[in-house]
Amino acid sequence: MFTGIIEEIGEIAAIAPSGDGWRLTVRAPKAASDAVHGESIAVSGVCLTVVGSTEDTFDADVMRQTLDVSAIADAQVGTRVNIEKAMPVGARLGGHIVQGHVDGIGTVAEVRPGAEWRVLRIGLPAELAPLVVDKGSIGVAGTSLTVSAVSEPSAATDGHWFEVSLIPETLDATTLGALEAGDTVNLETDILARHVERLLAFRSHPEGGSR
């Protein structure tokens, strides 16, 4: 479990084939310094399991299914990534509940600079649009953000989007400050919204449920 509060910016140091997936070596000194085998680390929003580490790198396997549904498939050696270690029990929840399970890939449609902040408009798959609400939370490349605007429900299937406003700290402490139009990002919608959607789906098809 994560909070979406990025702890450091890491870098992909190596990519090696592993079965039908990859073994990634990520250079992230803060996370690697006390990483242990089997623990979870979120890499730009993807929850990965540590299989080895040095004083400044950790290794993790990425299965084919993860590559198929996340923007991590576009990573190359040198790609910068957002890093967050799993939340310890008893810690403050500074962002929102983030699982590290990517729901889909968004594409940056527009970057609007402001005096001290930056607004990103990100296109998202139509099936995720109902799960994103104005002033709600969303994980973008593993970063907990507040939605500042959303497209209308009547938007065309390929026309759904949401906006987030990035403060200077977010621009400096995450990879989001380097995003440009056309870049892709991992998206994780709010877990509460996903549960509500599932419950409503069963209510509309009661023969498929137990009540």
XYZ file of C-alpha atoms in Angstrom, residues 56-207:
152
model
C 22.105 2.405 -4.542
C 20.086 0.104 -6.850
C 17.358 -2.502 -6.604
C 16.194 -5.190 -9.029
C 12.581 -6.082 -9.751
C 10.840 -8.377 -12.227
C 8.114 -6.959 -14.459
C 5.696 -9.510 -15.897
C 4.313 -9.282 -19.427
C 0.839 -8.355 -18.180
C 2.293 -5.290 -16.425
C 4.155 -4.271 -19.560
C 0.953 -4.640 -21.579
C -1.127 -2.321 -19.384
C 1.337 0.288 -18.159
C 3.600 2.990 -19.518
C 6.588 1.263 -17.967
C 6.818 -0.626 -21.268
C 8.130 2.616 -22.801
C 11.008 2.824 -20.308
C 14.602 2.776 -21.496
C 17.925 2.861 -19.723
C 18.168 6.392 -18.349
C 14.408 6.931 -18.007
C 13.626 8.830 -14.808
C 10.978 7.284 -12.564
C 9.069 8.248 -9.432
C 9.925 6.101 -6.420
C 7.876 5.408 -3.291
C 8.415 2.662 -0.743
C 5.408 0.975 0.838
C 3.695 2.909 3.618
C 4.632 1.685 7.114
C 1.839 0.884 9.557
C 1.063 3.908 11.700
C 2.403 6.468 9.232
C 0.435 9.535 8.184
C -1.526 9.151 4.957
C -0.212 12.275 3.248
C -1.744 11.585 -0.162
C -4.487 9.011 -0.692
C -4.739 5.214 -0.739
C -2.651 4.017 -3.689
C -2.240 0.321 -4.460
C 0.315 0.489 -7.226
C -2.086 -1.308 -9.560
C -2.271 0.604 -12.829
C -5.760 0.973 -14.312
C -4.679 2.388 -17.643
C -2.411 4.715 -19.542
C -3.071 8.417 -19.967
C -1.623 10.732 -22.602
C -0.650 14.306 -21.850
C -2.795 16.456 -24.137
C -1.779 19.916 -22.962
C 0.658 21.616 -20.597
C -0.314 25.114 -19.439
C 2.269 27.035 -17.437
C 1.201 29.397 -14.680
C 2.984 31.941 -12.512
C 4.025 29.354 -9.919
C 2.306 26.188 -11.034
C 1.548 24.133 -14.113
C -1.710 22.613 -15.332
C -1.696 19.283 -17.130
C -4.613 18.061 -19.216
C -4.411 14.288 -19.572
C -6.535 12.167 -21.867
C -7.744 8.902 -20.391
C -9.566 5.765 -21.604
C -13.346 6.123 -21.717
C -13.861 3.272 -19.244
C -11.888 5.167 -16.581
C -13.669 8.508 -17.062
C -16.595 7.714 -14.669
C -14.068 7.003 -11.903
C -12.455 10.453 -12.040
C -14.282 13.345 -10.382
C -13.544 17.027 -9.875
C -11.687 17.559 -6.565
C -11.171 13.792 -6.275
C -7.855 11.971 -6.054
C -5.946 10.205 -8.810
C -2.522 8.612 -9.094
C -0.478 9.891 -12.060
C 2.866 8.121 -12.510
C 2.535 7.119 -8.875
C 1.940 10.669 -7.650
C -1.138 11.491 -5.580
C -2.863 14.454 -7.199
C -6.154 16.322 -6.853
C -8.287 16.565 -9.979
C -8.975 20.205 -10.843
C -11.269 19.727 -13.875
C -12.866 16.894 -15.851
C -14.474 16.436 -19.251
C -18.247 16.261 -19.517
C -19.873 12.811 -19.413
C -21.198 13.516 -22.911
C -17.682 13.791 -24.362
C -16.848 11.561 -27.287
C -15.365 8.176 -26.444
C -11.889 9.367 -27.356
C -12.398 12.823 -25.863
C -12.336 12.202 -22.122
C -9.762 14.056 -20.050
C -8.982 15.419 -16.621
C -6.743 18.209 -15.391
C -4.367 18.465 -12.450
C -2.593 21.565 -11.147
C 1.009 20.996 -10.098
C 2.585 23.106 -7.376
C 6.332 23.895 -7.443
C 7.126 21.110 -4.956
C 5.481 18.511 -7.201
C 7.252 19.887 -10.270
C 10.613 19.625 -8.515
C 10.182 16.387 -6.566
C 8.626 14.186 -9.271
C 9.031 13.424 -12.963
C 5.793 15.274 -13.737
C 7.615 18.558 -14.170
C 9.315 17.221 -17.301
C 6.142 16.001 -19.024
C 5.266 17.334 -22.456
C 2.261 16.909 -24.744
C 2.247 13.379 -26.134
C 3.963 11.754 -23.153
C 2.253 8.771 -21.564
C 1.692 8.207 -17.838
C 0.384 5.447 -15.616
C -3.038 6.136 -14.098
C -4.552 4.655 -10.966
C -8.080 5.730 -10.132
C -9.407 5.941 -6.606
C -10.030 2.505 -5.071
C -13.280 3.710 -3.466
C -14.642 4.753 -6.864
C -13.761 1.355 -8.297
C -15.590 -0.447 -5.504
C -18.686 1.718 -5.964
C -18.679 1.057 -9.704
C -18.475 -2.698 -9.072
C -21.297 -2.618 -6.522
C -23.535 -0.679 -8.894
C -22.771 -3.145 -11.675
C -24.022 -6.001 -9.514
C -27.083 -4.031 -8.446
C -28.050 -3.531 -12.086
C -27.591 -7.283 -12.659
C -28.929 -8.825 -9.402
C -28.998 -12.324 -10.880
